[in-house]
Amino acid sequence: MTPAERVAWLRGEITRHNEAYFIHDTPNIPDADYDVLVRELRMLEAEYPELRDADSVSEQVGARDATLFQEVVHAEAMLSLDNVFDAHELRQWVGRVAKGLGEDVETLSFAIEPKIDGLALSITYVNGALYQAATRGDGQVGEDVSENVRTIRNVPARLPGVAGGRLEVRGEVFLARDDFHELNRRQRAQGAKEFANPRNAAAGSLRQKDPRVSAQRPLSFLAYQLVDVAGTLTFSKYLDTIRQLVDWGFLTAHETRLEVGADAMVARSDWYEVHRHDFRYDIDGVVIKIDDLAQRERLGFTSRAPRWAIARKFPPEERTTRLLAIEVSIGRTGRATPFAVLEPVVVAGSIVSLATLHNQDQVAAKDVRPGDLVIVRKAGDVIPEVVSAVVEPGRRRAKKWTFPTKCPDCGQPLERSDDESDTYCVNPACPAQLLQQIVHFASRGALDIEGLGEQRVAQLIAEGLVSDVADLFSLRVEDLAVLEGLGELSATSLVREIEKAKSTPLSRVLVGLGVRHVGPVAARELATRFRSYAALARAPLEELEALDGVGPVIAQSVYQYCREAESRERIARFVTAGLSLIEPEGGRVLEATLEGKAVVVTGSLEGYSRDEAEAAIVARGGTSPGSVSKKTYCVVVGEAPGASKLIRAEELGTPRVGASEFEALLRTGTWTSTLA
Ligand code: IVH
């Protein structure tokens, strides 16, 4: 493709996406992918001046709205913001601003505020009364949505104490996250279409023909600009105008801070990135604005954006990539989980090549097919998921993907009961299930048998040495020593490890058995109450249900497990092999070094999965919540920790302990040094 062809193609794509986003309120692709297209177009236009065009989409702000409403010509253009994507680019912007002003970077004052992911609105007040409200449109001409805006509860109809003049208040119309979920619940209940995200819902709600419909939608307005149309106001600082807006009764971003100098400003914008999920509404970045209005005046505007402000966009949590295949994995309970094999893509800062598709219904609803371009999302701590397919006009798609009817591993039929969304392989002899069960049984949170990782277990199964967890206890050195990669020495140490595991306390054996719904907390409760497996197995259902932290679902599951022929046989073999199946009284085998203490783990710890680390803490009397609070004892910081937990710990003064101290923490309940 020649540069000219590429430019033409980019303009076509961007125009198509603009229409979808601004006119139909249904974006085709994630904002981040859109930004990539615009960036490339701008770069090419800069590199090849002959390809520039005053009418290029790169020069446009938004798009003309569909003609549902009266047109409004803005008294002052509603511009967009230029974007930067990291701290380095942000500093470059600051450098340009300082140079433009002929001032030292360190003397500049910046207001730093959230970039709300909603839609821009300009509200005109004449003689202090709401006169008209308009959408941004293409920046010059917007739509008159006055009647709908009058129904937004937090938009003042009158500005107290303002008797004359004409001014405009600009800001963002949005739906708070809670309100968005509530709206979608209502849509669902009425059999109406659900909205894809809060922004679309806000856009759809604001541009309703019938204001009574808008009135039913929980829209909010957040103000961030006061436009002095008549030229009568005398503010010299942006933050003073914001205070005025607050006095008039407008909602503004109370997190907004004034910082002096580049370092403080960049640090504050980092803070927003860390706290991006803590806002009531979706934010997709942070906006940095020069506070001094005289300096703003001197800097002025480009054709599409002010030079005195910039948007720092956060690393995208949604990206598009190619779906290579859909596969199904079988877990230790037999659950069949469909997942996507993807062309690797960086999402929220890490490379993603696999993403979950949750279950059969979700794949069907999303109708994603191998070969499709798909949107992948990874937000916060959650596992990556496929959101939807991207429409690619003119492209032939593969035929609809259907959920397999047979287990990909053992070939037996998969089953799904009517009232469940999950599908299961119910073959008790399925090797995939068996593999996961044994790996789980031997894991740190359970019997903690060193040397029994996934590969070794797969080998033992393939060699026909184990077909149940109970078989582990009859493995002999001479059987193992002949296996590939295992000599006499390793075989002996593996057998010794297995021998040692026989005295594992009951609570961890219960975790290892993988009884449905029984996690480390319930297992400990059951074990400390009954002390032995024999007593637990005899307990009536009501007694199980009455326990703290157990409840009917877990109780039923345990009750049933103890009565199944297969588990009875397994337990009988455990007893013959010499497993204690006892929870030692008082002083447990594991000392309760963390009794009553909340230990938060962030990032990965070598040798522990997330569940194992939690189980290890719980096994010592502690808890392992997912977030840091005032009650947190300490935060263990592993590889690639979550920034929000670190910052929260710092804010609260919670000790942060290195991963290398985790073992010592478990053993002694304390640590030798904290992280700086
Ligand atoms: S200031 C002339 N401040 O982001 C500059 N805009 O991508 C006026 N936005 O068009 C905009 N939060 O719709 C500003 N705190 C904030 C914002 C914000 C969200 C929107 C606004 C703007 C778009 C640019």
CSV table of N, CA, C and O in Angstrom, one decimal, residues 369-478:
chain,number,residue,atom,x,y,z
A,369,ARG,N,-16.6,-16.2,16.4
A,369,ARG,CA,-16.2,-17.3,15.6
A,369,ARG,C,-14.8,-17.2,15.2
A,369,ARG,O,-14.2,-16.2,15.1
A,370,PRO,N,-14.1,-18.4,15.1
A,370,PRO,CA,-12.7,-18.4,14.7
A,370,PRO,C,-12.5,-17.5,13.5
A,370,PRO,O,-13.3,-17.6,12.6
A,371,GLY,N,-11.4,-16.7,13.5
A,371,GLY,CA,-11.2,-15.8,12.4
A,371,GLY,C,-11.7,-14.4,12.6
A,371,GLY,O,-11.2,-13.5,12.0
A,372,ASP,N,-12.6,-14.3,13.6
A,372,ASP,CA,-13.2,-12.9,13.8
A,372,ASP,C,-12.2,-12.0,14.5
A,372,ASP,O,-11.3,-12.5,15.2
A,373,LEU,N,-12.4,-10.7,14.2
A,373,LEU,CA,-11.7,-9.7,15.0
A,373,LEU,C,-12.5,-9.6,16.3
A,373,LEU,O,-13.7,-9.4,16.2
A,374,VAL,N,-11.9,-9.7,17.5
A,374,VAL,CA,-12.7,-9.6,18.7
A,374,VAL,C,-12.2,-8.6,19.6
A,374,VAL,O,-11.0,-8.2,19.6
A,375,ILE,N,-13.1,-8.1,20.5
A,375,ILE,CA,-12.7,-7.2,21.6
A,375,ILE,C,-12.3,-8.0,22.8
A,375,ILE,O,-13.1,-8.9,23.2
A,376,VAL,N,-11.1,-7.8,23.3
A,376,VAL,CA,-10.7,-8.5,24.5
A,376,VAL,C,-10.6,-7.5,25.7
A,376,VAL,O,-10.1,-6.4,25.5
A,377,ARG,N,-11.1,-7.9,26.8
A,377,ARG,CA,-11.0,-7.0,28.0
A,377,ARG,C,-10.3,-7.6,29.2
A,377,ARG,O,-10.5,-8.8,29.5
A,378,LYS,N,-9.5,-6.8,29.8
A,378,LYS,CA,-8.8,-7.2,31.0
A,378,LYS,C,-8.8,-6.0,32.0
A,378,LYS,O,-8.1,-5.1,31.8
A,379,ALA,N,-9.7,-6.0,33.0
A,379,ALA,CA,-9.8,-4.9,33.9
A,379,ALA,C,-9.4,-5.3,35.3
A,379,ALA,O,-9.8,-6.4,35.8
A,380,GLY,N,-8.5,-4.5,35.9
A,380,GLY,CA,-8.1,-4.8,37.3
A,380,GLY,C,-7.5,-6.2,37.4
A,380,GLY,O,-6.7,-6.6,36.6
A,381,ASP,N,-7.9,-6.9,38.5
A,381,ASP,CA,-7.4,-8.2,38.7
A,381,ASP,C,-8.0,-9.3,38.0
A,381,ASP,O,-7.6,-10.5,38.0
A,382,VAL,N,-9.1,-9.1,37.3
A,382,VAL,CA,-9.9,-10.2,36.7
A,382,VAL,C,-9.2,-10.8,35.5
A,382,VAL,O,-8.3,-10.2,34.8
A,383,ILE,N,-9.6,-12.0,35.2
A,383,ILE,CA,-9.0,-12.7,34.1
A,383,ILE,C,-9.5,-12.2,32.7
A,383,ILE,O,-10.6,-11.7,32.7
A,384,PRO,N,-8.6,-12.2,31.7
A,384,PRO,CA,-9.1,-11.6,30.4
A,384,PRO,C,-10.3,-12.4,29.8
A,384,PRO,O,-10.4,-13.6,30.0
A,385,GLU,N,-11.2,-11.6,29.2
A,385,GLU,CA,-12.3,-12.2,28.6
A,385,GLU,C,-12.6,-11.6,27.2
A,385,GLU,O,-12.2,-10.5,26.9
A,386,VAL,N,-13.3,-12.4,26.4
A,386,VAL,CA,-13.7,-11.9,25.1
A,386,VAL,C,-15.0,-11.2,25.3
A,386,VAL,O,-15.9,-11.8,25.8
A,387,VAL,N,-15.1,-10.0,24.8
A,387,VAL,CA,-16.3,-9.2,25.0
A,387,VAL,C,-17.3,-9.4,23.8
A,387,VAL,O,-18.5,-9.7,24.0
A,388,SER,N,-16.8,-9.2,22.6
A,388,SER,CA,-17.7,-9.4,21.4
A,388,SER,C,-16.8,-9.4,20.2
A,388,SER,O,-15.6,-9.2,20.2
A,389,ALA,N,-17.5,-9.7,19.1
A,389,ALA,CA,-16.8,-9.7,17.8
A,389,ALA,C,-17.0,-8.3,17.2
A,389,ALA,O,-18.0,-7.6,17.5
A,390,VAL,N,-16.0,-7.9,16.4
A,390,VAL,CA,-16.1,-6.6,15.7
A,390,VAL,C,-16.7,-6.9,14.3
A,390,VAL,O,-16.3,-7.8,13.6
A,391,VAL,N,-17.6,-6.0,13.9
A,391,VAL,CA,-18.2,-6.2,12.5
A,391,VAL,C,-17.2,-5.7,11.5
A,391,VAL,O,-16.7,-4.6,11.6
A,392,GLU,N,-16.9,-6.6,10.5
A,392,GLU,CA,-16.0,-6.2,9.5
A,392,GLU,C,-16.7,-6.3,8.2
A,392,GLU,O,-16.9,-7.4,7.6
A,393,PRO,N,-17.2,-5.2,7.7
A,393,PRO,CA,-18.0,-5.2,6.5
A,393,PRO,C,-17.3,-5.9,5.3
A,393,PRO,O,-16.1,-5.7,5.1
A,394,GLY,N,-18.0,-6.8,4.6
A,394,GLY,CA,-17.5,-7.5,3.5
A,394,GLY,C,-16.6,-8.7,3.8
A,394,GLY,O,-16.1,-9.3,2.8
A,395,ARG,N,-16.4,-9.0,5.0
A,395,ARG,CA,-15.6,-10.2,5.3
A,395,ARG,C,-16.4,-11.4,5.6
A,395,ARG,O,-17.4,-11.3,6.3
A,396,ARG,N,-16.0,-12.5,5.0
A,396,ARG,CA,-16.7,-13.7,5.2
A,396,ARG,C,-16.3,-14.4,6.5
A,396,ARG,O,-15.2,-14.5,6.8
A,397,ARG,N,-17.3,-14.7,7.3
A,397,ARG,CA,-17.0,-15.3,8.6
A,397,ARG,C,-17.1,-16.8,8.5
A,397,ARG,O,-17.8,-17.4,7.7
A,398,ALA,N,-16.4,-17.5,9.5
A,398,ALA,CA,-16.5,-18.9,9.6
A,398,ALA,C,-17.9,-19.2,10.1
A,398,ALA,O,-18.7,-18.3,10.5
A,399,LYS,N,-18.3,-20.5,10.0
A,399,LYS,CA,-19.7,-20.8,10.4
A,399,LYS,C,-19.8,-20.8,12.0
A,399,LYS,O,-18.7,-20.9,12.7
A,400,LYS,N,-21.0,-20.6,12.4
A,400,LYS,CA,-21.2,-20.4,13.9
A,400,LYS,C,-20.5,-21.5,14.7
A,400,LYS,O,-20.7,-22.7,14.3
A,401,TRP,N,-19.8,-21.1,15.7
A,401,TRP,CA,-19.1,-22.1,16.5
A,401,TRP,C,-20.1,-22.8,17.4
A,401,TRP,O,-21.0,-22.2,18.1
A,402,THR,N,-20.1,-24.1,17.5
A,402,THR,CA,-21.0,-24.8,18.4
A,402,THR,C,-20.2,-25.5,19.5
A,402,THR,O,-19.1,-26.0,19.3
A,403,PHE,N,-20.8,-25.5,20.6
A,403,PHE,CA,-20.2,-26.1,21.8
A,403,PHE,C,-20.1,-27.6,21.6
A,403,PHE,O,-21.0,-28.3,21.1
A,404,PRO,N,-18.9,-28.2,21.9
A,404,PRO,CA,-18.8,-29.7,21.6
A,404,PRO,C,-19.8,-30.5,22.4
A,404,PRO,O,-20.2,-30.1,23.5
A,405,THR,N,-20.2,-31.6,21.9
A,405,THR,CA,-21.1,-32.5,22.7
A,405,THR,C,-20.3,-33.5,23.4
A,405,THR,O,-20.8,-34.2,24.3
A,406,LYS,N,-19.0,-33.6,23.0
A,406,LYS,CA,-18.2,-34.6,23.7
A,406,LYS,C,-17.0,-34.0,24.4
A,406,LYS,O,-16.5,-33.0,23.9
A,407,CYS,N,-16.5,-34.6,25.5
A,407,CYS,CA,-15.4,-34.1,26.2
A,407,CYS,C,-14.2,-34.2,25.3
A,407,CYS,O,-13.9,-35.2,24.7
A,408,PRO,N,-13.4,-33.0,25.1
A,408,PRO,CA,-12.3,-33.0,24.2
A,408,PRO,C,-11.2,-34.0,24.7
A,408,PRO,O,-10.3,-34.4,23.9
A,409,ASP,N,-11.3,-34.4,25.9
A,409,ASP,CA,-10.2,-35.2,26.4
A,409,ASP,C,-10.5,-36.7,26.4
A,409,ASP,O,-9.8,-37.5,25.9
A,410,CYS,N,-11.7,-37.0,27.0
A,410,CYS,CA,-12.0,-38.5,27.1
A,410,CYS,C,-13.0,-38.9,26.0
A,410,CYS,O,-13.3,-40.1,25.9
A,411,GLY,N,-13.7,-37.9,25.3
A,411,GLY,CA,-14.6,-38.3,24.3
A,411,GLY,C,-16.0,-38.7,24.8
A,411,GLY,O,-16.9,-39.0,24.0
A,412,GLN,N,-16.2,-38.7,26.1
A,412,GLN,CA,-17.5,-39.1,26.6
A,412,GLN,C,-18.5,-37.9,26.5
A,412,GLN,O,-18.0,-36.7,26.4
A,413,PRO,N,-19.8,-38.1,26.4
A,413,PRO,CA,-20.7,-37.0,26.2
A,413,PRO,C,-20.6,-35.9,27.3
A,413,PRO,O,-20.4,-36.3,28.5
A,414,LEU,N,-20.7,-34.7,27.0
A,414,LEU,CA,-20.8,-33.6,28.0
A,414,LEU,C,-22.2,-33.4,28.4
A,414,LEU,O,-23.1,-33.6,27.6
A,415,GLU,N,-22.4,-33.0,29.6
A,415,GLU,CA,-23.8,-32.9,30.1
A,415,GLU,C,-24.0,-31.5,30.7
A,415,GLU,O,-23.1,-30.9,31.3
A,416,ARG,N,-25.3,-31.1,30.6
A,416,ARG,CA,-25.6,-29.8,31.2
A,416,ARG,C,-27.1,-29.9,31.7
A,416,ARG,O,-27.9,-30.4,31.0
A,417,SER,N,-27.3,-29.6,33.0
A,417,SER,CA,-28.6,-29.6,33.5
A,417,SER,C,-29.3,-28.3,33.2
A,417,SER,O,-28.7,-27.3,33.0
A,418,ASP,N,-30.6,-28.4,33.1
A,418,ASP,CA,-31.4,-27.2,32.6
A,418,ASP,C,-31.2,-26.0,33.4
A,418,ASP,O,-31.2,-24.9,32.8
A,419,ASP,N,-31.0,-26.1,34.7
A,419,ASP,CA,-31.0,-24.9,35.5
A,419,ASP,C,-29.5,-24.4,35.7
A,419,ASP,O,-29.3,-23.6,36.6
A,420,GLU,N,-28.6,-24.9,35.0
A,420,GLU,CA,-27.2,-24.5,35.1
A,420,GLU,C,-26.6,-23.9,33.9
A,420,GLU,O,-27.0,-24.3,32.8
A,421,SER,N,-25.7,-23.0,34.0
A,421,SER,CA,-25.1,-22.4,32.8
A,421,SER,C,-23.9,-23.2,32.4
A,421,SER,O,-23.4,-23.0,31.3
A,422,ASP,N,-23.4,-24.0,33.3
A,422,ASP,CA,-22.2,-24.7,33.0
A,422,ASP,C,-22.4,-26.1,32.5
A,422,ASP,O,-23.4,-26.8,32.8
A,423,THR,N,-21.5,-26.6,31.7
A,423,THR,CA,-21.5,-27.9,31.1
A,423,THR,C,-20.4,-28.7,31.7
A,423,THR,O,-19.4,-28.2,32.0
A,424,TYR,N,-20.7,-30.0,31.9
A,424,TYR,CA,-19.7,-30.8,32.6
A,424,TYR,C,-19.4,-32.1,31.8
A,424,TYR,O,-20.3,-32.7,31.2
A,425,CYS,N,-18.2,-32.6,32.0
A,425,CYS,CA,-17.8,-33.9,31.6
A,425,CYS,C,-18.1,-34.8,32.9
A,425,CYS,O,-17.5,-34.5,33.9
A,426,VAL,N,-19.0,-35.7,32.8
A,426,VAL,CA,-19.4,-36.4,34.0
A,426,VAL,C,-18.7,-37.8,34.1
A,426,VAL,O,-19.1,-38.6,34.9
A,427,ASN,N,-17.8,-38.0,33.2
A,427,ASN,CA,-17.1,-39.3,33.2
A,427,ASN,C,-16.1,-39.3,34.4
A,427,ASN,O,-15.1,-38.6,34.4
A,428,PRO,N,-16.4,-40.1,35.4
A,428,PRO,CA,-15.5,-40.1,36.6
A,428,PRO,C,-14.0,-40.5,36.2
A,428,PRO,O,-13.1,-40.2,37.0
A,429,ALA,N,-13.9,-41.2,35.1
A,429,ALA,CA,-12.5,-41.6,34.7
A,429,ALA,C,-11.9,-40.7,33.7
A,429,ALA,O,-10.8,-41.0,33.2
A,430,CYS,N,-12.4,-39.5,33.5
A,430,CYS,CA,-11.9,-38.6,32.5
A,430,CYS,C,-10.4,-38.2,32.9
A,430,CYS,O,-10.2,-37.6,34.0
A,431,PRO,N,-9.5,-38.4,32.1
A,431,PRO,CA,-8.1,-38.2,32.4
A,431,PRO,C,-7.8,-36.7,32.7
A,431,PRO,O,-7.0,-36.3,33.5
A,432,ALA,N,-8.5,-35.8,32.0
A,432,ALA,CA,-8.3,-34.3,32.2
A,432,ALA,C,-8.7,-33.9,33.6
A,432,ALA,O,-8.0,-33.2,34.3
A,433,GLN,N,-9.8,-34.4,34.0
A,433,GLN,CA,-10.3,-34.1,35.4
A,433,GLN,C,-9.4,-34.7,36.4
A,433,GLN,O,-9.0,-34.1,37.4
A,434,LEU,N,-9.0,-36.0,36.2
A,434,LEU,CA,-8.1,-36.7,37.1
A,434,LEU,C,-6.8,-35.9,37.3
A,434,LEU,O,-6.4,-35.7,38.4
A,435,LEU,N,-6.3,-35.5,36.2
A,435,LEU,CA,-5.0,-34.7,36.2
A,435,LEU,C,-5.2,-33.5,37.1
A,435,LEU,O,-4.4,-33.2,38.0
A,436,GLN,N,-6.2,-32.7,36.9
A,436,GLN,CA,-6.4,-31.5,37.6
A,436,GLN,C,-6.7,-31.8,39.1
A,436,GLN,O,-6.3,-31.0,40.0
A,437,GLN,N,-7.4,-32.9,39.3
A,437,GLN,CA,-7.8,-33.2,40.7
A,437,GLN,C,-6.5,-33.6,41.5
A,437,GLN,O,-6.3,-33.2,42.7
A,438,ILE,N,-5.6,-34.3,40.9
A,438,ILE,CA,-4.4,-34.8,41.6
A,438,ILE,C,-3.5,-33.6,41.8
A,438,ILE,O,-2.9,-33.4,42.9
A,439,VAL,N,-3.4,-32.7,40.7
A,439,VAL,CA,-2.5,-31.6,40.9
A,439,VAL,C,-3.0,-30.7,42.0
A,439,VAL,O,-2.2,-30.2,42.9
A,440,HIS,N,-4.3,-30.6,42.1
A,440,HIS,CA,-4.9,-29.8,43.2
A,440,HIS,C,-4.7,-30.4,44.6
A,440,HIS,O,-4.3,-29.8,45.6
A,441,PHE,N,-4.8,-31.7,44.6
A,441,PHE,CA,-4.6,-32.5,45.9
A,441,PHE,C,-3.2,-32.3,46.4
A,441,PHE,O,-3.0,-32.2,47.6
A,442,ALA,N,-2.2,-32.3,45.5
A,442,ALA,CA,-0.8,-32.2,45.9
A,442,ALA,C,-0.4,-30.8,46.1
A,442,ALA,O,0.8,-30.5,46.5
A,443,SER,N,-1.3,-29.8,45.8
A,443,SER,CA,-0.8,-28.4,45.8
A,443,SER,C,-0.6,-27.9,47.2
A,443,SER,O,-1.0,-28.5,48.2
A,444,ARG,N,0.1,-26.7,47.3
A,444,ARG,CA,0.5,-26.1,48.5
A,444,ARG,C,-0.6,-25.9,49.6
A,444,ARG,O,-0.5,-26.2,50.7
A,445,GLY,N,-1.8,-25.5,49.1
A,445,GLY,CA,-2.9,-25.3,50.0
A,445,GLY,C,-3.5,-26.6,50.5
A,445,GLY,O,-4.3,-26.5,51.4
A,446,ALA,N,-3.2,-27.7,49.9
A,446,ALA,CA,-3.8,-28.9,50.3
A,446,ALA,C,-2.7,-29.8,50.9
A,446,ALA,O,-2.2,-29.5,52.0
A,447,LEU,N,-2.3,-31.0,50.3
A,447,LEU,CA,-1.4,-31.8,50.9
A,447,LEU,C,0.1,-31.4,50.8
A,447,LEU,O,1.0,-32.0,51.4
A,448,ASP,N,0.3,-30.5,49.9
A,448,ASP,CA,1.7,-29.9,49.8
A,448,ASP,C,2.7,-30.9,49.5
A,448,ASP,O,3.7,-31.0,50.3
A,449,ILE,N,2.6,-31.7,48.4
A,449,ILE,CA,3.5,-32.7,48.1
A,449,ILE,C,4.5,-32.2,47.1
A,449,ILE,O,4.1,-31.9,45.9
A,450,GLU,N,5.7,-31.9,47.5
A,450,GLU,CA,6.7,-31.3,46.6
A,450,GLU,C,7.1,-32.3,45.5
A,450,GLU,O,7.2,-33.5,45.8
A,451,GLY,N,7.2,-31.8,44.3
A,451,GLY,CA,7.6,-32.7,43.2
A,451,GLY,C,6.5,-33.3,42.4
A,451,GLY,O,6.7,-34.1,41.5
A,452,LEU,N,5.2,-32.9,42.8
A,452,LEU,CA,4.1,-33.4,42.1
A,452,LEU,C,3.4,-32.3,41.3
A,452,LEU,O,2.3,-31.9,41.6
A,453,GLY,N,4.1,-31.8,40.3
A,453,GLY,CA,3.5,-30.7,39.4
A,453,GLY,C,2.7,-31.4,38.3
A,453,GLY,O,2.6,-32.6,38.2
A,454,GLU,N,2.2,-30.5,37.5
A,454,GLU,CA,1.3,-31.0,36.4
A,454,GLU,C,1.9,-32.0,35.5
A,454,GLU,O,1.4,-33.0,35.2
A,455,GLN,N,3.2,-31.7,35.1
A,455,GLN,CA,3.9,-32.7,34.2
A,455,GLN,C,4.1,-34.0,34.8
A,455,GLN,O,3.9,-35.1,34.2
A,456,ARG,N,4.6,-34.0,36.0
A,456,ARG,CA,4.8,-35.3,36.7
A,456,ARG,C,3.6,-36.1,36.9
A,456,ARG,O,3.5,-37.3,36.6
A,457,VAL,N,2.5,-35.4,37.3
A,457,VAL,CA,1.2,-36.1,37.4
A,457,VAL,C,0.7,-36.7,36.1
A,457,VAL,O,0.3,-37.8,36.0
A,458,ALA,N,0.9,-35.9,35.1
A,458,ALA,CA,0.4,-36.4,33.7
A,458,ALA,C,1.2,-37.7,33.4
A,458,ALA,O,0.6,-38.6,32.8
A,459,GLN,N,2.5,-37.7,33.7
A,459,GLN,CA,3.3,-38.8,33.5
A,459,GLN,C,2.8,-40.1,34.3
A,459,GLN,O,2.7,-41.2,33.7
A,460,LEU,N,2.5,-39.8,35.5
A,460,LEU,CA,2.0,-40.9,36.4
A,460,LEU,C,0.7,-41.5,35.9
A,460,LEU,O,0.5,-42.7,35.9
A,461,ILE,N,-0.1,-40.6,35.4
A,461,ILE,CA,-1.4,-41.1,34.8
A,461,ILE,C,-1.2,-41.9,33.5
A,461,ILE,O,-1.7,-43.0,33.3
A,462,ALA,N,-0.3,-41.3,32.7
A,462,ALA,CA,0.0,-42.0,31.4
A,462,ALA,C,0.6,-43.4,31.6
A,462,ALA,O,0.3,-44.3,30.8
A,463,GLU,N,1.4,-43.5,32.6
A,463,GLU,CA,2.1,-44.8,32.9
A,463,GLU,C,1.1,-45.7,33.6
A,463,GLU,O,1.5,-46.9,34.0
A,464,GLY,N,-0.1,-45.3,33.9
A,464,GLY,CA,-1.1,-46.1,34.6
A,464,GLY,C,-0.8,-46.4,36.0
A,464,GLY,O,-1.3,-47.3,36.6
A,465,LEU,N,0.0,-45.5,36.6
A,465,LEU,CA,0.4,-45.7,38.0
A,465,LEU,C,-0.7,-45.1,39.0
A,465,LEU,O,-0.8,-45.5,40.1
A,466,VAL,N,-1.4,-44.0,38.5
A,466,VAL,CA,-2.4,-43.5,39.4
A,466,VAL,C,-3.7,-43.2,38.6
A,466,VAL,O,-3.6,-42.8,37.4
A,467,SER,N,-4.8,-43.6,39.2
A,467,SER,CA,-6.1,-43.3,38.6
A,467,SER,C,-7.1,-42.7,39.6
A,467,SER,O,-8.2,-42.5,39.4
A,468,ASP,N,-6.5,-42.4,40.8
A,468,ASP,CA,-7.3,-41.8,41.9
A,468,ASP,C,-6.2,-41.2,42.8
A,468,ASP,O,-5.1,-41.7,42.9
A,469,VAL,N,-6.6,-40.1,43.6
A,469,VAL,CA,-5.6,-39.6,44.5
A,469,VAL,C,-5.1,-40.6,45.5
A,469,VAL,O,-4.0,-40.5,45.9
A,470,ALA,N,-6.0,-41.5,45.8
A,470,ALA,CA,-5.6,-42.6,46.8
A,470,ALA,C,-4.4,-43.4,46.3
A,470,ALA,O,-3.6,-43.9,47.1
A,471,ASP,N,-4.3,-43.5,45.0
A,471,ASP,CA,-3.2,-44.3,44.4
A,471,ASP,C,-1.8,-43.8,44.8
A,471,ASP,O,-0.8,-44.5,44.8
A,472,LEU,N,-1.8,-42.5,45.1
A,472,LEU,CA,-0.5,-41.8,45.3
A,472,LEU,C,0.2,-42.5,46.5
A,472,LEU,O,1.4,-42.7,46.5
A,473,PHE,N,-0.6,-43.0,47.5
A,473,PHE,CA,0.0,-43.6,48.7
A,473,PHE,C,0.5,-45.0,48.5
A,473,PHE,O,1.1,-45.5,49.4
A,474,SER,N,0.2,-45.6,47.3
A,474,SER,CA,0.8,-46.9,47.2
A,474,SER,C,2.0,-46.9,46.2
A,474,SER,O,2.5,-47.9,45.7
A,475,LEU,N,2.4,-45.7,45.8
A,475,LEU,CA,3.6,-45.6,44.8
A,475,LEU,C,4.8,-46.1,45.5
A,475,LEU,O,5.1,-45.7,46.7
A,476,ARG,N,5.6,-46.9,44.8
A,476,ARG,CA,6.9,-47.4,45.4
A,476,ARG,C,8.1,-46.8,44.7
A,476,ARG,O,8.0,-46.6,43.4
A,477,VAL,N,9.2,-46.7,45.3
A,477,VAL,CA,10.4,-46.2,44.7
A,477,VAL,C,10.7,-46.9,43.5
A,477,VAL,O,11.0,-46.3,42.4
A,478,GLU,N,10.6,-48.3,43.5
A,478,GLU,CA,11.0,-49.0,42.3
A,478,GLU,C,10.1,-48.8,41.1
A,478,GLU,O,10.6,-48.8,39.9
